[in-house]
């Protein structure tokens, strides 16, 4: 799969380009319009075009990367907006035991569960726009006791608003990234500028998650 990559970031989805889902496949179960759809809209908070993934069922409307990503960088970042509806996403990867595994994050599950090939974790989302930062290498080691090798694909379910999805090879503060990889304008709440969201991947998963077999 073709990705936009420079010395610090590997871009997977950019909502500002003419065809933001050119490298993604779009699925809506039963192909019914009322079941789900995607659209590009202007977000007034960040003054940028964004992608909405909307569906009546968070499990039957989703987008997925078309080809193997083959990205070895372990830090995954999503610039997304909380729509206060059910939402989930999955990261498919391989580890140094050559196992194909999956991390599934959702905001409607209360407890973490671990199976040999899939770990499901609750996702904590604050109000408005957030910068979601996941350390895939740390998750892999803590949950499975193995080493992360590379990400094969992503699957993003309804319901969410997306500005950008990208990988980095090391932890980066938003101030250290190129401007196009940041939220273009910090959202405001009741006329007061919100501080930069500093979500840490370690805080998303239930820390009581046990290692799988």
C-alpha atoms as an extended CHARMM CRD file, in Angstrom:
* protein
*
       213  EXT
         1         1  UNK       CA              0.0000000000        0.0000000000        0.0000000000  PROA      1               0.0000000000
         2         2  UNK       CA              1.2940000000        3.4330000000       -0.8580000000  PROA      2               0.0000000000
         3         3  UNK       CA              1.7120000000        5.7520000000        2.1000000000  PROA      3               0.0000000000
         4         4  UNK       CA              3.0160000000        9.2870000000        2.3730000000  PROA      4               0.0000000000
         5         5  UNK       CA              6.2030000000        9.0970000000        4.4190000000  PROA      5               0.0000000000
         6         6  UNK       CA              8.9170000000       11.5340000000        5.4180000000  PROA      6               0.0000000000
         7         7  UNK       CA             11.7450000000       11.2760000000        7.9500000000  PROA      7               0.0000000000
         8         8  UNK       CA              9.4020000000       11.4090000000       10.9440000000  PROA      8               0.0000000000
         9         9  UNK       CA              5.8780000000       10.3120000000        9.8980000000  PROA      9               0.0000000000
        10        10  UNK       CA              4.1500000000        7.6960000000        7.7310000000  PROA      10              0.0000000000
        11        11  UNK       CA              0.7300000000        8.9820000000        6.7040000000  PROA      11              0.0000000000
        12        12  UNK       CA             -2.1170000000        6.4550000000        6.3400000000  PROA      12              0.0000000000
        13        13  UNK       CA             -5.1400000000        8.7600000000        6.0240000000  PROA      13              0.0000000000
        14        14  UNK       CA             -5.2470000000       12.4970000000        5.3480000000  PROA      14              0.0000000000
        15        15  UNK       CA             -8.7320000000       13.9980000000        5.2150000000  PROA      15              0.0000000000
        16        16  UNK       CA             -7.5650000000       17.1790000000        3.4400000000  PROA      16              0.0000000000
        17        17  UNK       CA             -6.5830000000       15.5470000000        0.1170000000  PROA      17              0.0000000000
        18        18  UNK       CA             -8.9790000000       15.1630000000       -2.8190000000  PROA      18              0.0000000000
        19        19  UNK       CA             -9.4710000000       11.4100000000       -2.3820000000  PROA      19              0.0000000000
        20        20  UNK       CA             -8.8270000000       10.6630000000        1.3110000000  PROA      20              0.0000000000
        21        21  UNK       CA            -10.0010000000        7.0260000000        1.1130000000  PROA      21              0.0000000000
        22        22  UNK       CA             -8.2120000000        6.1290000000       -2.1350000000  PROA      22              0.0000000000
        23        23  UNK       CA             -6.1580000000        3.4570000000       -0.3250000000  PROA      23              0.0000000000
        24        24  UNK       CA             -9.0610000000        2.1820000000        1.7720000000  PROA      24              0.0000000000
        25        25  UNK       CA            -11.9530000000       -0.1880000000        1.1030000000  PROA      25              0.0000000000
        26        26  UNK       CA            -15.3980000000        0.8190000000        2.3860000000  PROA      26              0.0000000000
        27        27  UNK       CA            -17.7930000000       -1.7920000000        3.7720000000  PROA      27              0.0000000000
        28        28  UNK       CA            -21.4280000000       -1.4530000000        4.7730000000  PROA      28              0.0000000000
        29        29  UNK       CA            -23.1750000000       -4.7370000000        5.5680000000  PROA      29              0.0000000000
        30        30  UNK       CA            -26.1050000000       -5.5590000000        3.2770000000  PROA      30              0.0000000000
        31        31  UNK       CA            -25.0940000000       -2.5260000000        1.1240000000  PROA      31              0.0000000000
        32        32  UNK       CA            -28.0040000000       -0.5620000000        2.5700000000  PROA      32              0.0000000000
        33        33  UNK       CA            -27.5930000000        3.2110000000        2.5960000000  PROA      33              0.0000000000
        34        34  UNK       CA            -29.3650000000        3.5040000000        5.9330000000  PROA      34              0.0000000000
        35        35  UNK       CA            -26.9050000000        1.0950000000        7.5330000000  PROA      35              0.0000000000
        36        36  UNK       CA            -23.8890000000        3.3500000000        7.0840000000  PROA      36              0.0000000000
        37        37  UNK       CA            -21.9830000000        5.8060000000        4.9390000000  PROA      37              0.0000000000
        38        38  UNK       CA            -18.9320000000        8.0390000000        4.8190000000  PROA      38              0.0000000000
        39        39  UNK       CA            -18.7230000000       11.6750000000        3.8360000000  PROA      39              0.0000000000
        40        40  UNK       CA            -16.2730000000       14.5640000000        3.8780000000  PROA      40              0.0000000000
        41        41  UNK       CA            -17.3490000000       17.6870000000        5.7330000000  PROA      41              0.0000000000
        42        42  UNK       CA            -15.8350000000       20.9000000000        7.0560000000  PROA      42              0.0000000000
        43        43  UNK       CA            -15.2180000000       20.8080000000       10.7960000000  PROA      43              0.0000000000
        44        44  UNK       CA            -15.8010000000       24.2110000000       12.3600000000  PROA      44              0.0000000000
        45        45  UNK       CA            -13.5910000000       23.5460000000       15.3860000000  PROA      45              0.0000000000
        46        46  UNK       CA            -10.3600000000       22.9540000000       13.4660000000  PROA      46              0.0000000000
        47        47  UNK       CA            -11.3680000000       24.6850000000       10.1960000000  PROA      47              0.0000000000
        48        48  UNK       CA            -10.4170000000       21.6870000000        8.0770000000  PROA      48              0.0000000000
        49        49  UNK       CA            -12.0650000000       19.1090000000        5.8420000000  PROA      49              0.0000000000
        50        50  UNK       CA            -12.5370000000       15.8420000000        7.7290000000  PROA      50              0.0000000000
        51        51  UNK       CA            -13.8870000000       12.3390000000        7.0720000000  PROA      51              0.0000000000
        52        52  UNK       CA            -16.9760000000       11.0580000000        8.8900000000  PROA      52              0.0000000000
        53        53  UNK       CA            -17.5810000000        7.3040000000        9.1910000000  PROA      53              0.0000000000
        54        54  UNK       CA            -21.2190000000        6.9200000000       10.2410000000  PROA      54              0.0000000000
        55        55  UNK       CA            -23.3490000000        3.8350000000       10.8120000000  PROA      55              0.0000000000
        56        56  UNK       CA            -26.3620000000        2.6410000000       12.7670000000  PROA      56              0.0000000000
        57        57  UNK       CA            -24.2820000000       -0.3630000000       13.8630000000  PROA      57              0.0000000000
        58        58  UNK       CA            -20.6320000000        0.1950000000       14.7920000000  PROA      58              0.0000000000
        59        59  UNK       CA            -19.7620000000       -3.3710000000       13.7500000000  PROA      59              0.0000000000
        60        60  UNK       CA            -21.2150000000       -3.3380000000       10.2320000000  PROA      60              0.0000000000
        61        61  UNK       CA            -19.9370000000       -0.0380000000        8.7950000000  PROA      61              0.0000000000
        62        62  UNK       CA            -16.1680000000        0.2990000000        8.5010000000  PROA      62              0.0000000000
        63        63  UNK       CA            -13.1980000000        1.1440000000        6.3100000000  PROA      63              0.0000000000
        64        64  UNK       CA            -10.1170000000       -1.0500000000        6.0050000000  PROA      64              0.0000000000
        65        65  UNK       CA             -6.7010000000       -0.6020000000        4.4010000000  PROA      65              0.0000000000
        66        66  UNK       CA             -6.6490000000       -2.3130000000        1.0100000000  PROA      66              0.0000000000
        67        67  UNK       CA             -3.1440000000       -3.7390000000        1.0320000000  PROA      67              0.0000000000
        68        68  UNK       CA             -0.5400000000       -4.8660000000        3.5100000000  PROA      68              0.0000000000
        69        69  UNK       CA              0.9530000000       -1.7970000000        5.1640000000  PROA      69              0.0000000000
        70        70  UNK       CA              4.2670000000       -3.3350000000        6.2300000000  PROA      70              0.0000000000
        71        71  UNK       CA              4.9730000000       -0.4600000000        8.6400000000  PROA      71              0.0000000000
        72        72  UNK       CA              7.5580000000       -1.3000000000       11.2890000000  PROA      72              0.0000000000
        73        73  UNK       CA              7.2460000000        1.9620000000       13.2240000000  PROA      73              0.0000000000
        74        74  UNK       CA              5.4740000000        1.2090000000       16.5260000000  PROA      74              0.0000000000
        75        75  UNK       CA              3.7460000000        4.5050000000       17.3480000000  PROA      75              0.0000000000
        76        76  UNK       CA              0.2560000000        4.9140000000       15.9010000000  PROA      76              0.0000000000
        77        77  UNK       CA             -1.5050000000        8.2740000000       16.1420000000  PROA      77              0.0000000000
        78        78  UNK       CA             -5.1010000000        9.1040000000       15.2930000000  PROA      78              0.0000000000
        79        79  UNK       CA             -6.4670000000       12.6440000000       15.1720000000  PROA      79              0.0000000000
        80        80  UNK       CA            -10.1550000000       11.9450000000       15.7580000000  PROA      80              0.0000000000
        81        81  UNK       CA            -13.2670000000       13.5820000000       17.1430000000  PROA      81              0.0000000000
        82        82  UNK       CA            -15.5310000000       11.9760000000       19.7010000000  PROA      82              0.0000000000
        83        83  UNK       CA            -19.0520000000       11.8160000000       18.2210000000  PROA      83              0.0000000000
        84        84  UNK       CA            -20.4470000000       10.3200000000       21.4510000000  PROA      84              0.0000000000
        85        85  UNK       CA            -21.6220000000        7.1940000000       19.6680000000  PROA      85              0.0000000000
        86        86  UNK       CA            -20.3130000000        3.6290000000       19.5340000000  PROA      86              0.0000000000
        87        87  UNK       CA            -16.8870000000        3.4830000000       17.8830000000  PROA      87              0.0000000000
        88        88  UNK       CA            -14.1270000000        0.9080000000       17.4470000000  PROA      88              0.0000000000
        89        89  UNK       CA            -10.9470000000        0.3070000000       15.4840000000  PROA      89              0.0000000000
        90        90  UNK       CA             -8.5350000000       -2.5830000000       14.9740000000  PROA      90              0.0000000000
        91        91  UNK       CA             -4.7890000000       -2.8370000000       14.3880000000  PROA      91              0.0000000000
        92        92  UNK       CA             -3.5910000000       -6.0470000000       12.7190000000  PROA      92              0.0000000000
        93        93  UNK       CA              0.0910000000       -6.8760000000       13.1650000000  PROA      93              0.0000000000
        94        94  UNK       CA              2.6660000000       -9.6460000000       13.4500000000  PROA      94              0.0000000000
        95        95  UNK       CA              5.1160000000      -10.2760000000       16.2800000000  PROA      95              0.0000000000
        96        96  UNK       CA              8.5200000000      -11.9390000000       16.4670000000  PROA      96              0.0000000000
        97        97  UNK       CA              6.8420000000      -15.3500000000       16.9540000000  PROA      97              0.0000000000
        98        98  UNK       CA              5.3410000000      -14.8800000000       13.4710000000  PROA      98              0.0000000000
        99        99  UNK       CA              1.8100000000      -14.7820000000       14.8970000000  PROA      99              0.0000000000
       100       100  UNK       CA             -0.8300000000      -12.6420000000       13.2330000000  PROA      100             0.0000000000
       101       101  UNK       CA             -2.5100000000      -10.7140000000       16.0360000000  PROA      101             0.0000000000
       102       102  UNK       CA             -5.0640000000       -7.9520000000       16.4260000000  PROA      102             0.0000000000
       103       103  UNK       CA             -5.6400000000       -5.1610000000       18.9330000000  PROA      103             0.0000000000
       104       104  UNK       CA             -9.2680000000       -4.0360000000       19.0310000000  PROA      104             0.0000000000
       105       105  UNK       CA            -10.1590000000       -0.8000000000       20.8410000000  PROA      105             0.0000000000
       106       106  UNK       CA            -13.7630000000        0.2630000000       21.4690000000  PROA      106             0.0000000000
       107       107  UNK       CA            -15.5490000000        2.8670000000       23.5490000000  PROA      107             0.0000000000
       108       108  UNK       CA            -18.4670000000        0.5540000000       24.3920000000  PROA      108             0.0000000000
       109       109  UNK       CA            -16.6090000000       -2.2740000000       26.1510000000  PROA      109             0.0000000000
       110       110  UNK       CA            -15.9580000000       -2.0090000000       29.8860000000  PROA      110             0.0000000000
       111       111  UNK       CA            -13.4130000000       -4.7840000000       30.3370000000  PROA      111             0.0000000000
       112       112  UNK       CA            -10.3260000000       -5.9970000000       28.5070000000  PROA      112             0.0000000000
       113       113  UNK       CA            -10.1440000000       -9.5440000000       27.1650000000  PROA      113             0.0000000000
       114       114  UNK       CA             -7.2280000000      -11.4290000000       25.6460000000  PROA      114             0.0000000000
       115       115  UNK       CA             -7.3200000000      -14.3070000000       23.1790000000  PROA      115             0.0000000000
       116       116  UNK       CA             -4.2650000000      -15.7920000000       21.4280000000  PROA      116             0.0000000000
       117       117  UNK       CA             -4.8870000000      -13.7970000000       18.2580000000  PROA      117             0.0000000000
       118       118  UNK       CA             -6.9290000000      -10.8150000000       19.4700000000  PROA      118             0.0000000000
       119       119  UNK       CA             -6.8690000000       -8.5090000000       22.4800000000  PROA      119             0.0000000000
       120       120  UNK       CA             -9.9190000000       -6.2910000000       23.0650000000  PROA      120             0.0000000000
       121       121  UNK       CA             -9.4500000000       -3.1510000000       25.1360000000  PROA      121             0.0000000000
       122       122  UNK       CA            -11.7730000000       -0.3830000000       26.3340000000  PROA      122             0.0000000000
       123       123  UNK       CA            -11.1080000000        3.0150000000       24.8120000000  PROA      123             0.0000000000
       124       124  UNK       CA            -11.3610000000        6.1680000000       26.9220000000  PROA      124             0.0000000000
       125       125  UNK       CA            -12.2750000000        9.2290000000       24.8540000000  PROA      125             0.0000000000
       126       126  UNK       CA            -12.5690000000       12.7750000000       26.1420000000  PROA      126             0.0000000000
       127       127  UNK       CA            -14.9010000000       15.3750000000       24.6520000000  PROA      127             0.0000000000
       128       128  UNK       CA            -14.1820000000       16.8630000000       21.2280000000  PROA      128             0.0000000000
       129       129  UNK       CA            -10.9830000000       16.4220000000       19.2240000000  PROA      129             0.0000000000
       130       130  UNK       CA             -8.2790000000       14.1660000000       20.6410000000  PROA      130             0.0000000000
       131       131  UNK       CA             -4.8040000000       13.0410000000       19.6570000000  PROA      131             0.0000000000
       132       132  UNK       CA             -4.8310000000        9.3020000000       20.3380000000  PROA      132             0.0000000000
       133       133  UNK       CA             -1.3000000000        7.9210000000       20.7700000000  PROA      133             0.0000000000
       134       134  UNK       CA             -0.7080000000        4.1410000000       20.8800000000  PROA      134             0.0000000000
       135       135  UNK       CA              2.6180000000        2.4470000000       21.6210000000  PROA      135             0.0000000000
       136       136  UNK       CA              2.0830000000       -0.8540000000       19.7890000000  PROA      136             0.0000000000
       137       137  UNK       CA              5.4370000000       -2.3020000000       20.8780000000  PROA      137             0.0000000000
       138       138  UNK       CA              4.6000000000       -1.7460000000       24.5440000000  PROA      138             0.0000000000
       139       139  UNK       CA              1.1090000000       -3.2190000000       24.1650000000  PROA      139             0.0000000000
       140       140  UNK       CA              2.5210000000       -6.2970000000       22.4080000000  PROA      140             0.0000000000
       141       141  UNK       CA              5.1240000000       -6.9140000000       25.0930000000  PROA      141             0.0000000000
       142       142  UNK       CA              2.7870000000       -6.3520000000       28.0430000000  PROA      142             0.0000000000
       143       143  UNK       CA             -0.1120000000       -8.3990000000       26.6690000000  PROA      143             0.0000000000
       144       144  UNK       CA              1.6090000000      -11.2340000000       24.7770000000  PROA      144             0.0000000000
       145       145  UNK       CA              5.1790000000      -11.1630000000       26.0910000000  PROA      145             0.0000000000
       146       146  UNK       CA              6.4970000000      -10.9380000000       22.5130000000  PROA      146             0.0000000000
       147       147  UNK       CA              8.0200000000       -8.2130000000       20.3530000000  PROA      147             0.0000000000
       148       148  UNK       CA              6.1090000000       -6.1270000000       17.8220000000  PROA      148             0.0000000000
       149       149  UNK       CA              7.4210000000       -6.5020000000       14.2450000000  PROA      149             0.0000000000
       150       150  UNK       CA              5.1150000000       -4.6340000000       11.8600000000  PROA      150             0.0000000000
       151       151  UNK       CA              1.5620000000       -3.4330000000       11.2760000000  PROA      151             0.0000000000
       152       152  UNK       CA             -0.2480000000       -5.1820000000        8.4410000000  PROA      152             0.0000000000
       153       153  UNK       CA             -3.5230000000       -3.2600000000        8.3510000000  PROA      153             0.0000000000
       154       154  UNK       CA             -6.0540000000       -1.0050000000       10.0670000000  PROA      154             0.0000000000
       155       155  UNK       CA             -9.8320000000       -1.2430000000       10.2700000000  PROA      155             0.0000000000
       156       156  UNK       CA            -11.8470000000        1.7970000000       11.4060000000  PROA      156             0.0000000000
       157       157  UNK       CA            -15.4860000000        1.3000000000       12.3930000000  PROA      157             0.0000000000
       158       158  UNK       CA            -18.3200000000        3.8030000000       12.7080000000  PROA      158             0.0000000000
       159       159  UNK       CA            -18.8500000000        6.2540000000       14.3900000000  PROA      159             0.0000000000
       160       160  UNK       CA            -15.9730000000        8.7230000000       14.2110000000  PROA      160             0.0000000000
       161       161  UNK       CA            -14.6810000000       11.9130000000       12.5840000000  PROA      161             0.0000000000
       162       162  UNK       CA            -11.0880000000       11.6580000000       11.2960000000  PROA      162             0.0000000000
       163       163  UNK       CA             -8.5270000000       14.3310000000       10.4960000000  PROA      163             0.0000000000
       164       164  UNK       CA             -5.4500000000       12.1200000000       10.0780000000  PROA      164             0.0000000000
       165       165  UNK       CA             -3.9830000000        8.6850000000       10.8890000000  PROA      165             0.0000000000
       166       166  UNK       CA             -0.2160000000        8.1670000000       10.8550000000  PROA      166             0.0000000000
       167       167  UNK       CA              2.7700000000        6.3220000000       12.3540000000  PROA      167             0.0000000000
       168       168  UNK       CA              5.9970000000        7.6460000000       13.8510000000  PROA      168             0.0000000000
       169       169  UNK       CA              9.2250000000        5.8140000000       14.7010000000  PROA      169             0.0000000000
       170       170  UNK       CA              9.5980000000        7.4970000000       18.1020000000  PROA      170             0.0000000000
       171       171  UNK       CA              7.3700000000        9.3080000000       20.6180000000  PROA      171             0.0000000000
       172       172  UNK       CA              6.7250000000       12.8810000000       19.5090000000  PROA      172             0.0000000000
       173       173  UNK       CA              5.0260000000       15.8210000000       21.1240000000  PROA      173             0.0000000000
       174       174  UNK       CA              2.6650000000       17.6470000000       18.8100000000  PROA      174             0.0000000000
       175       175  UNK       CA              5.0030000000       20.6450000000       18.8630000000  PROA      175             0.0000000000
       176       176  UNK       CA              7.8010000000       18.4550000000       17.4010000000  PROA      176             0.0000000000
       177       177  UNK       CA              5.7800000000       17.2750000000       14.3880000000  PROA      177             0.0000000000
       178       178  UNK       CA              5.3140000000       18.9660000000       11.0040000000  PROA      178             0.0000000000
       179       179  UNK       CA              2.2740000000       21.2980000000       11.1600000000  PROA      179             0.0000000000
       180       180  UNK       CA              0.2710000000       19.1350000000        8.7580000000  PROA      180             0.0000000000
       181       181  UNK       CA              0.4190000000       16.2280000000       11.2380000000  PROA      181             0.0000000000
       182       182  UNK       CA             -1.1990000000       18.2440000000       14.0210000000  PROA      182             0.0000000000
       183       183  UNK       CA             -4.7010000000       19.4870000000       14.6050000000  PROA      183             0.0000000000
       184       184  UNK       CA             -4.7900000000       22.6640000000       12.5520000000  PROA      184             0.0000000000
       185       185  UNK       CA             -6.4340000000       24.6770000000       15.2780000000  PROA      185             0.0000000000
       186       186  UNK       CA             -6.9240000000       23.8050000000       18.9210000000  PROA      186             0.0000000000
       187       187  UNK       CA            -10.6350000000       23.3710000000       19.6280000000  PROA      187             0.0000000000
       188       188  UNK       CA            -12.3710000000       25.8100000000       21.9340000000  PROA      188             0.0000000000
       189       189  UNK       CA            -15.0090000000       25.0480000000       24.5220000000  PROA      189             0.0000000000
       190       190  UNK       CA            -17.3080000000       27.8740000000       25.6000000000  PROA      190             0.0000000000
       191       191  UNK       CA            -14.8620000000       30.3760000000       24.1230000000  PROA      191             0.0000000000
       192       192  UNK       CA            -11.9120000000       29.0180000000       26.1210000000  PROA      192             0.0000000000
       193       193  UNK       CA             -9.0530000000       27.3320000000       24.2760000000  PROA      193             0.0000000000
       194       194  UNK       CA             -8.5590000000       23.7490000000       25.3700000000  PROA      194             0.0000000000
       195       195  UNK       CA             -5.0450000000       22.5510000000       26.2610000000  PROA      195             0.0000000000
       196       196  UNK       CA             -3.3540000000       20.0780000000       23.9280000000  PROA      196             0.0000000000
       197       197  UNK       CA             -4.6740000000       16.5510000000       24.4020000000  PROA      197             0.0000000000
       198       198  UNK       CA             -1.8940000000       14.3130000000       25.6980000000  PROA      198             0.0000000000
       199       199  UNK       CA             -3.4990000000       10.8920000000       25.6310000000  PROA      199             0.0000000000
       200       200  UNK       CA             -0.9800000000        8.1700000000       26.4080000000  PROA      200             0.0000000000
       201       201  UNK       CA             -1.5360000000        4.7430000000       24.8910000000  PROA      201             0.0000000000
       202       202  UNK       CA             -0.8200000000        3.1490000000       28.2780000000  PROA      202             0.0000000000
       203       203  UNK       CA             -3.8630000000        4.9060000000       29.7300000000  PROA      203             0.0000000000
       204       204  UNK       CA             -6.2600000000        3.4780000000       27.1370000000  PROA      204             0.0000000000
       205       205  UNK       CA             -5.9660000000       -0.2120000000       27.8980000000  PROA      205             0.0000000000
       206       206  UNK       CA             -7.0620000000       -1.7550000000       31.1590000000  PROA      206             0.0000000000
       207       207  UNK       CA             -3.8390000000       -2.0890000000       33.1340000000  PROA      207             0.0000000000
       208       208  UNK       CA             -5.1260000000       -5.3600000000       34.6120000000  PROA      208             0.0000000000
       209       209  UNK       CA             -4.9850000000       -7.0370000000       31.1910000000  PROA      209             0.0000000000
       210       210  UNK       CA             -3.2300000000      -10.3770000000       31.5360000000  PROA      210             0.0000000000
       211       211  UNK       CA             -0.8670000000      -11.8910000000       29.0100000000  PROA      211             0.0000000000
       212       212  UNK       CA             -2.4040000000      -14.2820000000       26.5130000000  PROA      212             0.0000000000
       213       213  UNK       CA             -1.1630000000      -17.7350000000       25.8550000000  PROA      213             0.0000000000
